[in-house]
Coordinates of C-alpha atoms in Angstrom, one line a residue:
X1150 CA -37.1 23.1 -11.1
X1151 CA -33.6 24.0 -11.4
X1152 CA -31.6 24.2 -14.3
X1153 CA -28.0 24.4 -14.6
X1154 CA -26.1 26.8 -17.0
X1155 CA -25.1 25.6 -20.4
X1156 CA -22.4 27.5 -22.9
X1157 CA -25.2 28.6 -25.1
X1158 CA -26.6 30.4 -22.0
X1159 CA -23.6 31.3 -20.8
X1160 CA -25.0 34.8 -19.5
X1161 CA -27.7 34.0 -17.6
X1162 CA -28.0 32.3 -14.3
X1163 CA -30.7 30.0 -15.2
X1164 CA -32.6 29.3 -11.4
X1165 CA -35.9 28.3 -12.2
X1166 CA -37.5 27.0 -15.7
X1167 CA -40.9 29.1 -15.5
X1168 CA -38.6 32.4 -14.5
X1169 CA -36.0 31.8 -17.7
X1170 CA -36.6 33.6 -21.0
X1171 CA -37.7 29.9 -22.6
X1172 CA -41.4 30.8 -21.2
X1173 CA -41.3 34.6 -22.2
X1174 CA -40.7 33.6 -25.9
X1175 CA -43.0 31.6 -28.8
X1176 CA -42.1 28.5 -29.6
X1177 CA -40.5 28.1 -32.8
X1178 CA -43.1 25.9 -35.1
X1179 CA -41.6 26.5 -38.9
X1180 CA -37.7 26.9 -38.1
X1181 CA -35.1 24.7 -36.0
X1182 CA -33.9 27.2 -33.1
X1183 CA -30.9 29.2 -34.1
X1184 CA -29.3 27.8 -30.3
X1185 CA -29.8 25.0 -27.8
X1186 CA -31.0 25.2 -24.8
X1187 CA -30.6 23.3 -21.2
X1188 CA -32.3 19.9 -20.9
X1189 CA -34.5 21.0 -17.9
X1190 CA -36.1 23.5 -20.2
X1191 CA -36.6 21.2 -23.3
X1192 CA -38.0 18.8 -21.4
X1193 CA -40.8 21.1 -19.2
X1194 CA -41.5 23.0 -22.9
X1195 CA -42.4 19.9 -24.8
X1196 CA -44.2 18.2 -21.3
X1197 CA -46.1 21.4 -20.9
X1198 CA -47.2 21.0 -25.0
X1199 CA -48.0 17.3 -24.7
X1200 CA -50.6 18.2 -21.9
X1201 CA -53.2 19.8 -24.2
X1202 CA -53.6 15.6 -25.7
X1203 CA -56.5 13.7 -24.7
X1204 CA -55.9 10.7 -22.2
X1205 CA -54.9 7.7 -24.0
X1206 CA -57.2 5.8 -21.5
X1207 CA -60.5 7.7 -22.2
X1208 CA -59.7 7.6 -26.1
X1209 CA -62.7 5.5 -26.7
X1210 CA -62.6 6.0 -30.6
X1211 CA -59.3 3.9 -31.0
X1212 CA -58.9 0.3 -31.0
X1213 CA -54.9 0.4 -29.9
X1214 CA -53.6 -0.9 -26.5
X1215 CA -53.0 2.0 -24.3
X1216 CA -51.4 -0.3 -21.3
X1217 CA -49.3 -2.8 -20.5
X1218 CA -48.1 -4.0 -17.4
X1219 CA -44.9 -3.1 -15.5
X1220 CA -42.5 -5.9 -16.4
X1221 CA -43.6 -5.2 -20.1
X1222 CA -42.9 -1.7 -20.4
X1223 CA -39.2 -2.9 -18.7
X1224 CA -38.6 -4.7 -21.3
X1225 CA -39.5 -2.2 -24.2
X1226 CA -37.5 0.2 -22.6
X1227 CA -34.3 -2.1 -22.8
X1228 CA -35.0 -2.4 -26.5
X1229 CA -35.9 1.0 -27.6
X1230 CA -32.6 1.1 -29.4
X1231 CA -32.9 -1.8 -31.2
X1232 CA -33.4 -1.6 -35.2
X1233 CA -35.5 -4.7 -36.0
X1234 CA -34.3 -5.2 -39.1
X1235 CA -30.7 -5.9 -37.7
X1236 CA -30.8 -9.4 -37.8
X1237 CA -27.6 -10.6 -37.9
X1238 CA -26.8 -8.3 -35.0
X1239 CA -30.3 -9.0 -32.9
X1240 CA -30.8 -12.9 -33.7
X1241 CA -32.6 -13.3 -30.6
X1242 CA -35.0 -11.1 -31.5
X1243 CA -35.2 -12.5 -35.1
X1244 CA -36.1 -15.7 -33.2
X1245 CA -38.9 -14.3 -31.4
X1246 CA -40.3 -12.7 -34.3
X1247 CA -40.5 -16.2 -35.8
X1248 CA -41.9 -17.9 -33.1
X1249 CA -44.3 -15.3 -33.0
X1250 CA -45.7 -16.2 -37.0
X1251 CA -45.9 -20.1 -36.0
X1252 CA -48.6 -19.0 -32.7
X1253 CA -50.5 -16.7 -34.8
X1254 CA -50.7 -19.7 -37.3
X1255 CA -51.5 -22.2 -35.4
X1256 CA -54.1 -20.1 -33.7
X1257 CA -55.4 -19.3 -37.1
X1258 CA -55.3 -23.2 -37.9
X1259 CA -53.1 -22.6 -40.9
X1260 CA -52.1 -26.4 -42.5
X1261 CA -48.6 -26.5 -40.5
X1262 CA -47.0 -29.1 -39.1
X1263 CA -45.7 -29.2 -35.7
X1264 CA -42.3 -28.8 -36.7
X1265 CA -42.7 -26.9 -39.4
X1266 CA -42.1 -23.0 -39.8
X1267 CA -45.4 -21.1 -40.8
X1268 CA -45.2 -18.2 -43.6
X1269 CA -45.7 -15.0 -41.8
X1270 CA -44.1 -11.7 -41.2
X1271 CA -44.2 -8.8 -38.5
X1272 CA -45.1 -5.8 -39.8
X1273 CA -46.0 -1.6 -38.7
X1274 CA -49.7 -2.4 -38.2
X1275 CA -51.9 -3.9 -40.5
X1276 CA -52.0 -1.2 -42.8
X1277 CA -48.1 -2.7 -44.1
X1278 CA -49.6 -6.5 -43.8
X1279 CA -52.8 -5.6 -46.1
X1280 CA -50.6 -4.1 -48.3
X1281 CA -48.4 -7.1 -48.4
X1282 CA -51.4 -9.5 -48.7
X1283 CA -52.7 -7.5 -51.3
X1284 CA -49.2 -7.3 -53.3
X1285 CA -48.9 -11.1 -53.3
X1286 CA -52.4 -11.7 -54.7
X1287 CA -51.9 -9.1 -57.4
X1288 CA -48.4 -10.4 -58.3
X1289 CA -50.1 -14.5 -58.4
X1290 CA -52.7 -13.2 -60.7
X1291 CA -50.5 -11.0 -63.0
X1292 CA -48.4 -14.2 -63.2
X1293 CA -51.2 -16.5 -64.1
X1294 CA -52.5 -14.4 -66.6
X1295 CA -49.3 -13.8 -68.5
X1296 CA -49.2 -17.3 -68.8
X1297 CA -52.7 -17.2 -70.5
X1298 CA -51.5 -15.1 -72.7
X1299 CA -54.6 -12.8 -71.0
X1300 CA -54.4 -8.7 -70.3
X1301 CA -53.0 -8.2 -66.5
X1302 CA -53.9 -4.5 -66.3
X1303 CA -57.0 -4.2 -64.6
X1304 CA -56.9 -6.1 -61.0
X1305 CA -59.3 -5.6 -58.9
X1306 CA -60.7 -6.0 -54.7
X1307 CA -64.1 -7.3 -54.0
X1308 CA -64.8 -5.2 -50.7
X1309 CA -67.4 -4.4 -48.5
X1310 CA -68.2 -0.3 -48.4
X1311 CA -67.1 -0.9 -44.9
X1312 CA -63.4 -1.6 -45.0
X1313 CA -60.3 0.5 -43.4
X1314 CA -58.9 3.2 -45.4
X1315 CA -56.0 1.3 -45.8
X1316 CA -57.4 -1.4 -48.3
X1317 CA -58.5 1.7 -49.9
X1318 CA -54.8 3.5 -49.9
X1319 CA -53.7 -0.2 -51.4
X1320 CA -56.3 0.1 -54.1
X1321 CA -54.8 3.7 -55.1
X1322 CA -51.0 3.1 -54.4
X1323 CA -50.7 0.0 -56.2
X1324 CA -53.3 0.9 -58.7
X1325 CA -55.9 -2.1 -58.2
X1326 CA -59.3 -1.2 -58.4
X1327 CA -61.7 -1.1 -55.3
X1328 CA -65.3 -2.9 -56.0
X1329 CA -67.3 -2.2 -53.2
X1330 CA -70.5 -3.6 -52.0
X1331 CA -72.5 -0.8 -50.7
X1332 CA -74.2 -1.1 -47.0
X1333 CA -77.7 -0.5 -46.2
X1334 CA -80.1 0.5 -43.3
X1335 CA -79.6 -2.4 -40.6
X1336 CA -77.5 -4.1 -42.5
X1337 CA -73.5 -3.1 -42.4
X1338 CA -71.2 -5.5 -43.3
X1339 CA -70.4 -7.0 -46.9
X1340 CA -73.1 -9.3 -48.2
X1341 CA -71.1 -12.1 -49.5
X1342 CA -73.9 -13.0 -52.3
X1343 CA -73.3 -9.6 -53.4
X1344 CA -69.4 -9.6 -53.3
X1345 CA -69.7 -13.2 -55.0
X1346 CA -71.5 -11.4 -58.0
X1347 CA -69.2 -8.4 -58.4
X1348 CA -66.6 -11.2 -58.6
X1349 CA -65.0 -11.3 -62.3
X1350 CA -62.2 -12.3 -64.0
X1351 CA -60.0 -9.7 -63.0
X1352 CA -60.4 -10.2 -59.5
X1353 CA -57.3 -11.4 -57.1
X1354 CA -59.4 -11.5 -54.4
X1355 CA -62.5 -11.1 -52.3
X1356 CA -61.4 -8.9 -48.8
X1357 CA -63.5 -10.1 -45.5
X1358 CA -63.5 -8.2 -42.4
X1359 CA -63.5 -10.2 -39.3
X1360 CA -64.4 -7.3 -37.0
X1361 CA -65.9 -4.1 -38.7
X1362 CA -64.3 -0.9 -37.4
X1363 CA -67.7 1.1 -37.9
X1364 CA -69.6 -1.8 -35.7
X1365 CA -67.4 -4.2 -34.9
X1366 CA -69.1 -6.9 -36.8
X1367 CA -67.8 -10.1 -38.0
X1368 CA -68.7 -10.8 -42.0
X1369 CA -69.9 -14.2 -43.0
X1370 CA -66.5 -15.6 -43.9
X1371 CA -67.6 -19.6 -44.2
X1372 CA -70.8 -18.0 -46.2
X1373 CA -68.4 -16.3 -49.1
X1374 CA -66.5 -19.2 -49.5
X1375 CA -69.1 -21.2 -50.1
X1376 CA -70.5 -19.1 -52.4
X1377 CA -67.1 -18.4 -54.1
X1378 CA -66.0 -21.8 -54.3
X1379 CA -69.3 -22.5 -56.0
X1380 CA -68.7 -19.3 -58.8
X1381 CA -64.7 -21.0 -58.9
X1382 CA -66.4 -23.9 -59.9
X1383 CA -69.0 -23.2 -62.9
X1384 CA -66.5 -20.6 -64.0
X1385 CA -62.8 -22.0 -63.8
X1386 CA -61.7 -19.4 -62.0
X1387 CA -59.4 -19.7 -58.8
X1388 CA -60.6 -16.7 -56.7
X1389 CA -59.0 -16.3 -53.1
X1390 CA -60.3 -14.5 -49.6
X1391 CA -57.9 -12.8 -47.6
X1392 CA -59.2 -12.3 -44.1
X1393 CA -58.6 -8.5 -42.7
X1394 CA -58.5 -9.7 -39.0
X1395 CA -57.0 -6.3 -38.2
X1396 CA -59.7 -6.4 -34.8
X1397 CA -61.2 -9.7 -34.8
X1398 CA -58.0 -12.3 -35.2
X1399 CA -57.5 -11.9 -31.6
X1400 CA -60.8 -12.2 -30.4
X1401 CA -62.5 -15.2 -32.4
X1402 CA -60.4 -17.9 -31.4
X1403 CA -60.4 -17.2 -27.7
X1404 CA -64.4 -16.7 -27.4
X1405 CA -65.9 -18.5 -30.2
X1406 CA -63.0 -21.4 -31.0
X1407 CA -65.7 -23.1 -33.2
X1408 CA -66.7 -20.1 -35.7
X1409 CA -65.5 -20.8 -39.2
X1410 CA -63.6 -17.9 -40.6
X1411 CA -59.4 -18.8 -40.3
X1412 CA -57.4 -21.4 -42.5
X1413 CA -60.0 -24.1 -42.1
X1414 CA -61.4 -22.6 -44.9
X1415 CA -59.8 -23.7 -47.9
X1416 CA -60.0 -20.8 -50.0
X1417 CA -58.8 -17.8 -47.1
X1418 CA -54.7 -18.0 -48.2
X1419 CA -53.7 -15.1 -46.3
X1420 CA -55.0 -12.6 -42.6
X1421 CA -53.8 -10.3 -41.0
X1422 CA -54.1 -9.1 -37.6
X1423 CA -53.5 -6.5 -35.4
X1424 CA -50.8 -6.7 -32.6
X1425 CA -51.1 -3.3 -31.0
X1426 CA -55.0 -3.5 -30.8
X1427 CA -56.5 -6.9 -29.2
X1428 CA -52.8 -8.2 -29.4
X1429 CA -52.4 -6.2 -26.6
X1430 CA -49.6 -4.6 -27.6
X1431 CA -48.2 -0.8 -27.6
X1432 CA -48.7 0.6 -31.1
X1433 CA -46.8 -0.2 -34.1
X1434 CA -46.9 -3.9 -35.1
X1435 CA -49.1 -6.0 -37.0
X1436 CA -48.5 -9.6 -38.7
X1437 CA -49.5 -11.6 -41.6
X1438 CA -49.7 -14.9 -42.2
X1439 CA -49.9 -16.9 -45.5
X1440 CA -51.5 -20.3 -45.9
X1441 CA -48.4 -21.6 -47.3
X1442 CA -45.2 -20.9 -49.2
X1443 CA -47.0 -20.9 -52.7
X1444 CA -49.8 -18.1 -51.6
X1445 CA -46.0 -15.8 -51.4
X1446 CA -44.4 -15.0 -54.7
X1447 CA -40.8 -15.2 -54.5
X1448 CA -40.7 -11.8 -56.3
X1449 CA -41.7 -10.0 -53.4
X1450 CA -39.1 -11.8 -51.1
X1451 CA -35.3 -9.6 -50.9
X1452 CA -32.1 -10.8 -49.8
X1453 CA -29.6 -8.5 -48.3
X1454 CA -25.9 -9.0 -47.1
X1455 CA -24.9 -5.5 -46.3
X1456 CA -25.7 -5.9 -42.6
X1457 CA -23.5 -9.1 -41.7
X1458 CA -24.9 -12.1 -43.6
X1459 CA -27.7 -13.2 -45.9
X1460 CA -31.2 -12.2 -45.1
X1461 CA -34.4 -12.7 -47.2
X1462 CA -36.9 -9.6 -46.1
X1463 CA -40.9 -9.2 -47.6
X1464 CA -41.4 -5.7 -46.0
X1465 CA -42.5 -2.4 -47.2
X1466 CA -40.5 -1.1 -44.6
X1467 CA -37.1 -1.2 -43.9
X1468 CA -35.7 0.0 -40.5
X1469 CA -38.7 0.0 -37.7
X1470 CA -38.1 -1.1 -33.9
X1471 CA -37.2 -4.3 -31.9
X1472 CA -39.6 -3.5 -29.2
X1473 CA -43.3 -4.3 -30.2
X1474 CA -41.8 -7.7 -31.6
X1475 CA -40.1 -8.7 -27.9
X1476 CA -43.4 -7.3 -26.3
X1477 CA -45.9 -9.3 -28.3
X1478 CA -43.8 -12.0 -27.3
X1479 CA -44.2 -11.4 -23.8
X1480 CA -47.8 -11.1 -24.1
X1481 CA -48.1 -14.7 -25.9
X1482 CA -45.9 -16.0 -22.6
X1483 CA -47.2 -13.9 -19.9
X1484 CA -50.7 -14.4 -21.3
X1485 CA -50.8 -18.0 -23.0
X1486 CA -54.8 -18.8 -24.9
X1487 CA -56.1 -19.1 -20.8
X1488 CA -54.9 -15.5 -20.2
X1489 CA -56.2 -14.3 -23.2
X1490 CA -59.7 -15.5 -23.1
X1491 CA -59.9 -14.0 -20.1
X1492 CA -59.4 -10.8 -20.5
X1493 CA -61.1 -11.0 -23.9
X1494 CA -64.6 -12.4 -21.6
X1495 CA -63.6 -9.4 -19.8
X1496 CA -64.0 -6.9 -22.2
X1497 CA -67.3 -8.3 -23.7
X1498 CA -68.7 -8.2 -20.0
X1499 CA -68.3 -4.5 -19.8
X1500 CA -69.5 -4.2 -23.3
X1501 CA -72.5 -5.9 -22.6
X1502 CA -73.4 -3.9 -19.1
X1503 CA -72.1 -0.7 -21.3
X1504 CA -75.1 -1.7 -24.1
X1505 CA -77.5 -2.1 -21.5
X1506 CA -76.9 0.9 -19.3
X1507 CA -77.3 2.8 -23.0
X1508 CA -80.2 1.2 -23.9
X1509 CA -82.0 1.8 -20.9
X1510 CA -81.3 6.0 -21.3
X1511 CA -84.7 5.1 -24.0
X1512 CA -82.7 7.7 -26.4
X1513 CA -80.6 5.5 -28.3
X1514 CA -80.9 2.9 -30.9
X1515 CA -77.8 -0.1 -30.3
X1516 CA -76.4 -1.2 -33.6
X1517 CA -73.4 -3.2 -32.8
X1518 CA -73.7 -6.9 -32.6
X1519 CA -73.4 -9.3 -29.8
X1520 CA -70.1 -11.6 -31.5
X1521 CA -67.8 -9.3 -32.7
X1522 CA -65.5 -6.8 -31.2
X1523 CA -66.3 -5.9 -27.4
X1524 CA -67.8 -2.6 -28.8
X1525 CA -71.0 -0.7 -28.6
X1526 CA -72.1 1.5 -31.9
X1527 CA -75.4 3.3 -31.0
X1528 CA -77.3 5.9 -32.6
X1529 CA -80.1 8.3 -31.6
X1530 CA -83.7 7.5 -32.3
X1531 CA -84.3 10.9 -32.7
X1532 CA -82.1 13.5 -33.6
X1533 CA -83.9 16.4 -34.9
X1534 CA -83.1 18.2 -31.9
X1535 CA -79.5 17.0 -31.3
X1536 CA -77.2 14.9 -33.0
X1537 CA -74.7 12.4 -32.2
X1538 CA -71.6 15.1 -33.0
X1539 CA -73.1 17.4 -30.6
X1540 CA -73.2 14.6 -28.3
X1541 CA -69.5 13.6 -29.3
X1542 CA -68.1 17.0 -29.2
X1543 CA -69.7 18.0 -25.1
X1544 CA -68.6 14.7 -23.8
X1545 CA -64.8 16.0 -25.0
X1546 CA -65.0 18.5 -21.8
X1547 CA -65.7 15.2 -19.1
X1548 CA -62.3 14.0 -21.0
X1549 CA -64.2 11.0 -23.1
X1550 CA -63.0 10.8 -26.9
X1551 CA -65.6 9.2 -28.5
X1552 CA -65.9 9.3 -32.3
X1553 CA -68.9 10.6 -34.2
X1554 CA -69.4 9.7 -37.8
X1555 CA -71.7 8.8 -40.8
X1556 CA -71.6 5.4 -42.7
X1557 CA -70.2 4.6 -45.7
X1558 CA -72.5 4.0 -49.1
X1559 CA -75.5 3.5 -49.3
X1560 CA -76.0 3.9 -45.6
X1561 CA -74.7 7.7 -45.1
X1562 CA -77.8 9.2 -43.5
X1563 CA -77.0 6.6 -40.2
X1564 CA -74.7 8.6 -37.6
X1565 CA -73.4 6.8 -35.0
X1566 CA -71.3 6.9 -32.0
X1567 CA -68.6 3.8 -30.8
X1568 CA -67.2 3.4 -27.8
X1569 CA -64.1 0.5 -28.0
X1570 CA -64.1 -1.7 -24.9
X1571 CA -60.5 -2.6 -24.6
X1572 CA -59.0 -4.2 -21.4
X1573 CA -57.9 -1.3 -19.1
X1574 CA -61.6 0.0 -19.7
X1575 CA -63.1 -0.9 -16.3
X1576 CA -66.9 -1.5 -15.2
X1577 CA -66.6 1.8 -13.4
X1578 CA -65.2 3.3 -16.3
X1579 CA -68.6 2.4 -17.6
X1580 CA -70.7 3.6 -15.6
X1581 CA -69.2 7.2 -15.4
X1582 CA -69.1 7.2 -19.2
X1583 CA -73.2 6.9 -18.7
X1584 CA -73.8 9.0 -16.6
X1585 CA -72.3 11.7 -18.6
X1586 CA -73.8 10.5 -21.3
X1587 CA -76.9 11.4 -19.5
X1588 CA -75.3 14.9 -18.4
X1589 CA -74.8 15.5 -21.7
X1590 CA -77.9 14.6 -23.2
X1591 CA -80.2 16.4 -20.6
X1592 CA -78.4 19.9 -21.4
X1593 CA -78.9 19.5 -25.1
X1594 CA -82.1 18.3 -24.4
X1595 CA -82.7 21.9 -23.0
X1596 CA -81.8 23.6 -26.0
X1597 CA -84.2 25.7 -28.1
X1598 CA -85.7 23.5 -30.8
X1599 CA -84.0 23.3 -34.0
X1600 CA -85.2 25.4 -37.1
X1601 CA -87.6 23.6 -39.0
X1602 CA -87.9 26.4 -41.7
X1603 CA -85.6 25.5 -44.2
X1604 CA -86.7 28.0 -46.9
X1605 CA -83.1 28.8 -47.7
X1606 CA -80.1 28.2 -46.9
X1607 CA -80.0 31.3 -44.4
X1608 CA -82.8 30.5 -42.6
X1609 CA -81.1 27.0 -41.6
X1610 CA -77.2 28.7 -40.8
X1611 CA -79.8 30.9 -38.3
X1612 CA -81.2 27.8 -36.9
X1613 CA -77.9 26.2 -36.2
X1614 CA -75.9 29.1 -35.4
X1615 CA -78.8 29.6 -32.4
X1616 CA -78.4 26.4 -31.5
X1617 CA -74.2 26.4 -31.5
X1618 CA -74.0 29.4 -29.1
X1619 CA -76.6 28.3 -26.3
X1620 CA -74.6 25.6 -26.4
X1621 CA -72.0 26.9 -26.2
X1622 CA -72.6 28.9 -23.0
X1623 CA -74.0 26.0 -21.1
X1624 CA -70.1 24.3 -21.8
X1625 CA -68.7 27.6 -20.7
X1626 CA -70.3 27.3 -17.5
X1627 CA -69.0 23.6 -17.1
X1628 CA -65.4 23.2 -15.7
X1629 CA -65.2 20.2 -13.8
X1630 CA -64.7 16.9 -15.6
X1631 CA -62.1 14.2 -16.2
X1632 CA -58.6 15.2 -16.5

């Protein structure tokens, strides 16, 4: 690569990145450099860096779009310098944020007219629109209660044990107490009978999941509000649902239109959903949509004029870019609900053949569902030999990132690995996923047996440190794989 000469290196002839100084020297990690250097150079540096990530497209553990086509990325390139929150200055893209909200609603069968505008807002992920929906519920009930001349200062979330950190980063940053519902064996989603008892005064509101990230599950949403509307009843109460449809919002209506979970439901006032994961979408936007104007304190709602002209914003975050907006947009148009169902058919196709192809290995115990997310969650039948991490940590070397973990309360001694179908995940993907699988599984099948001794605490950091290194050498020995 050649590089030409810059003032800062004025005194050396700089030929070829690899035979400059930049390579002979450590990166700087705590300080900004004390001089610049030429572009060439940056750029190979920080290239050479971003190598050691994992492939977005074999990073099985996350839910977010890693692809888009061509024409998309065209357009997102265009816009990188866009500030959304520009409106006077980007109206067009104002627009298409708007016409966005009214799709999702409709989809979502919120009680809008034809004509008119839904309530709704992009957002950074549904982390920001949880945080939004939760702030409007606890701001409704604070208001209510004042006028009852009732105590406001202990709101709290009726949860499953199952929900996104983020409902529980709400809880802590806006100081709303988390009532969860605790899972058991075979059972991992929110029991709405339970939630419906936990359900007191105090709450704002009950928080569904339409699409579990530990299984992928969709909770009985028409089943809590019957219950709920029930408790409402006898007790006076008004108690809401807000669906997190973080994974699920793009998935129900395309493959199972009829299921009763969205705005048809008359106590649901708010969801969210998740453009960058089945919206198909780049990372970094997610909406929320409110059943009407009245489930939206105007408290929360700001109007600014320093930009140009008057504009009313309901965002925890201020400046954030143009891009994901104009690409979600493209999706809707590119896409339409015939496009979508497609390619959501597709991804529970190679689900399903994933699920069987497991299954059939004999070692593993499926515990994902067949409606929900396109996902399989399986566990090992027996793992006093091996465990899933083990399993998790030696597929790392073929290039898969598949995520190992326990389950929440009262479930923790289930371990489970989930692999997320999403739409560049091919059927050959799936079948070379397998087959290491069964690579895998057949060298730790050859390790020495665990200790069963457990005595003390010695005796078992013996067993596994035994374990660790023979297995250790058998990954040494491996070097091919996918890059």
């Amino acid at each position: 690569m050649v590089v030409s000469t810059t003032k800062s290196d004025s005194e050396e002839q700089l030929r070829y990145t690899f035979a400059s100084r930049y390579v002979r020297t450590s990166l700087p990690r705590f300080k900004i450099p004390r001089e610049s250097m030429p572009k060439d150079a940056a750029f190979q540096i920080v290239n050479d860096e971003l190598m050691m990530d994992g492939n977005p497209r074999l990073n099985l553990a996350s839910f977010v779009t890693t692809w888009m086509e061509p024409e998309c990325d065209k357009l997102i390139m265009a816009a990188l310098n866009k500030n959304y929150v520009d409106m006077d200055e980007y109206p067009v893209t104002t627009e298409l944020q708007n016409r966005c909200v009214n799709m999702i609603a409709h989809l979502f069968n919120a009680p809008v007219g034809d004509d008119e505008k839904a309530v709704g807002v992009g957002t950074v992920g549904s982390s920001e629109a949880i945080m939004l929906a939760g702030l409007a519920f606890k701001r409704k009930w604070q208001a209510k209660r004042k006028a009852q001349g009732k105590p406001y200062d202990k709101p709290n979330i009726v949860t499953g044990a199952n929900v996104h950190v983020c409902w529980e980063k709400f809880a802590r940053y806006f100081e709303v107490e988390l009532k969860e519902v605790k899972l058991k064996e075979g059972y991992y989603v929110m029991d709405p009978a339970k939630a419906v008892e936990m359900v007191d005064e105090n709450t704002i509101c009950v928080a569904a999941i339409l699409g579990s990230t530990l299984t992928g599950e969709f909770e009985d949403v028409k089943l809590l509000n019957e219950l709920l509307m029930k408790k409402n009843k006898e007790t006076g109460w008004d108690t809401p649902i807000h669906v997190d449809a973080a994974s699920g919002g793009f998935i129900a209506p395309f493959l199972w239109p009829e299921l009763g979970w969205d705005f048809r439901l008359p106590l649901v006032k708010s969801i969210n959903v998740s453009g960058h994961k089945y919206g198909l979408v780049y990372a970094g936007v997610g909406w929320v949509v409110w059943r009407s104007k009245d489930d939206l304190p105007d408290e929360l709602i700001f109007h600014i004029n320093y930009l140009g002209s008057d504009q009313p914003t309901f965002t925890l975050n201020f400046s954030k870019g143009s891009f994901q907006i104009i690409a979600q947009y493209y999706q809707f148009m590119r896409l339409g609900f015939e496009g979508f169902k497609n390619i959501m058919e597709t991804c529970m196709e190679n689900a399903k053949l994933l699920k069987e192809r497991i299954s059939n290995t004999g070692r593993f115990e499926i515990i994902s569902k067949d409606i929900g997310v396109p996902l399989v969650a399986f566990s090992l039948k027996d793992s006093s030999k091996y465990t899933v991490f083990q399993i998790a940590e030696s597929l790392r070397r073929f290039g898969w990132i598949i995520p190992a973990y326990t389950m929440p309360p009262d479930a923790e001694h289930v371990t489970v690995l989930r692999v997320v179908i999403r739409e560049d995940f091919s059927h050959g993907l799936a079948e070379r996923l397998v087959s290491d699988i069964e690579k895998v599984v057949g060298e730790l099948e050859a390790l020495p047996a665990r200790e069963t001794a457990v005595d003390d605490q010695k005796s078992v950091a013996e067993g596994e440190q035994k374990i660790c290194s023979y297995w250790r050498r058998i990954s040494d020995k491996k070097t091919s794989g996918v890059c």
